[in-house]
Amino acid sequence: MLGLGTSTATADTSAALPISSYRDIAVDAAHQRVFLSDPFGGSVLVTDYTGQVVKQISGAAGAWGMALSDDSRTLYVALRDAGAIAAIDTATLQETARYDTGTGAGAYAGPTSLALAGGKIWFGYSLDTWRGALGSLDLSGAQPVVTRDQGLDTFRGSPRLAATPQDPDTLVAAESDGNYATVAVYDVSNGRADTQARRTDPGPDGCQSLQDLALTPDGRQVVIACAAAHYHQALRTTDLADDGIYSTSWSPNSVAIAPDGTIAAGVYGPSWSDVQLFPQGTSTSYADWDFPEPSEYDNTTLVTAGLAWTPDAGRIFAVTETSGSSSLTLRVLDHPRVDTTVTVQAPASSPRNQNLTLTGKLVAPVGFGTGSTVDIWRIDDPLAGEGTMIGSANVAADGTFSYTDRPKAKGNVQYTVQYYGDARHAYAYGSVTVNITSD
């Protein structure tokens, strides 16, 4: 008999963290670990995917921004209070190298943000209390090479950085000093930061106090979270023109984008929706989380830049804090299994012993990853309900598929397509009936 299957839901989990300060998060899929920087505690905290502590790496003065190498073997950490970048082996969780950035150390000197682009490690740092700049660390030669003083006269504070492996020569930087933010896009393919676009106070309502930014995987959009805005804003990287919004609420403070383009947008303060999920280019969310309040007088809020995806987009990590205390919590948000539909098309009739092609499409709020398939069942007698699985078809990134059969029986034949779902998509099926005629 043809089975229809069921779907199950998974519960979110949380774990208290033994740190009282936070600035950045990185996810290592190869070792199933989460790294959190603890600047005022001078450490990098390592947990597993459930939030349980694996190790607390000490000796990391002013650990601020982080970047994971493409092969997941090395975690780079900006040490603001040491004026350096540390390299940590993700297998042994030991520091293997430390590179002096030559910026000086401290609140208005050392590096605070990292990104990998153009084959280098880029860092944002402060020149003094009123100016910020970009620097790069090149580890490709026999000796490390540091280049500073790039992006001068653009930022009024140490800029935040964003990059994406799919567009490795694009670097985006934005200041976050509490005033009107300036966002800049650079081409770093020649080893220097060549300005491609620059804009101050971007967005339909401007951008004061930029809290976070992220690049879409294709590098075409940068999404910014500005505390004074009523939504997350998207800018086109070619010219930083307005390119849509993601409807959240007052005081956006975090954004993270999955490899398939799904956007997780977070806000600060009491809200019906602390974190919302959006398909890229769609202003309406399809899922959200409202963090529980511990009491009538205390609030649970998302910290600035407190979101990160697993590379398979199956879950989101969120760092929260409770008002009236210095306690931090790592929340593991399992991606909901979204409703999925299957449409199937075929000719109304077709001769037997001839090729018959079925086409169809899976439709869901989020895309389908490589390796997704559907099973094709044929029921030669729809009234009897007996069916035979005749094959499978690969699903393209846009959800489309096709399958060719060569039916032998005359009469009405029903084809049913089954999609069994995954961590992000619910089970779905669709059918079509074809009248098989004589040769």
Short mmCIF file of N, CA, C and O in Angstrom, two decimals, residues 137 197 228 252 259:
data_model
loop_
_atom_site.label_atom_id
_atom_site.label_comp_id
_atom_site.label_asym_id
_atom_site.label_seq_id
_atom_site.Cartn_x
_atom_site.Cartn_y
_atom_site.Cartn_z
N LEU A 137 45.58 40.93 7.38
CA LEU A 137 46.65 40.02 7.76
C LEU A 137 46.75 38.95 6.68
O LEU A 137 45.80 38.21 6.44
N ALA A 197 31.40 51.22 -3.25
CA ALA A 197 30.22 52.02 -2.91
C ALA A 197 30.34 52.44 -1.46
O ALA A 197 30.93 51.74 -0.64
N ALA A 228 17.67 52.21 15.82
CA ALA A 228 16.61 53.21 15.76
C ALA A 228 15.59 52.96 14.65
O ALA A 228 14.68 53.76 14.46
N PRO A 252 16.05 46.73 16.02
CA PRO A 252 16.77 45.56 15.51
C PRO A 252 18.21 45.55 16.03
O PRO A 252 18.87 46.60 16.08
N PRO A 259 23.32 29.67 4.63
CA PRO A 259 23.88 29.46 3.29
C PRO A 259 22.84 29.42 2.17
O PRO A 259 23.18 29.69 1.02
#
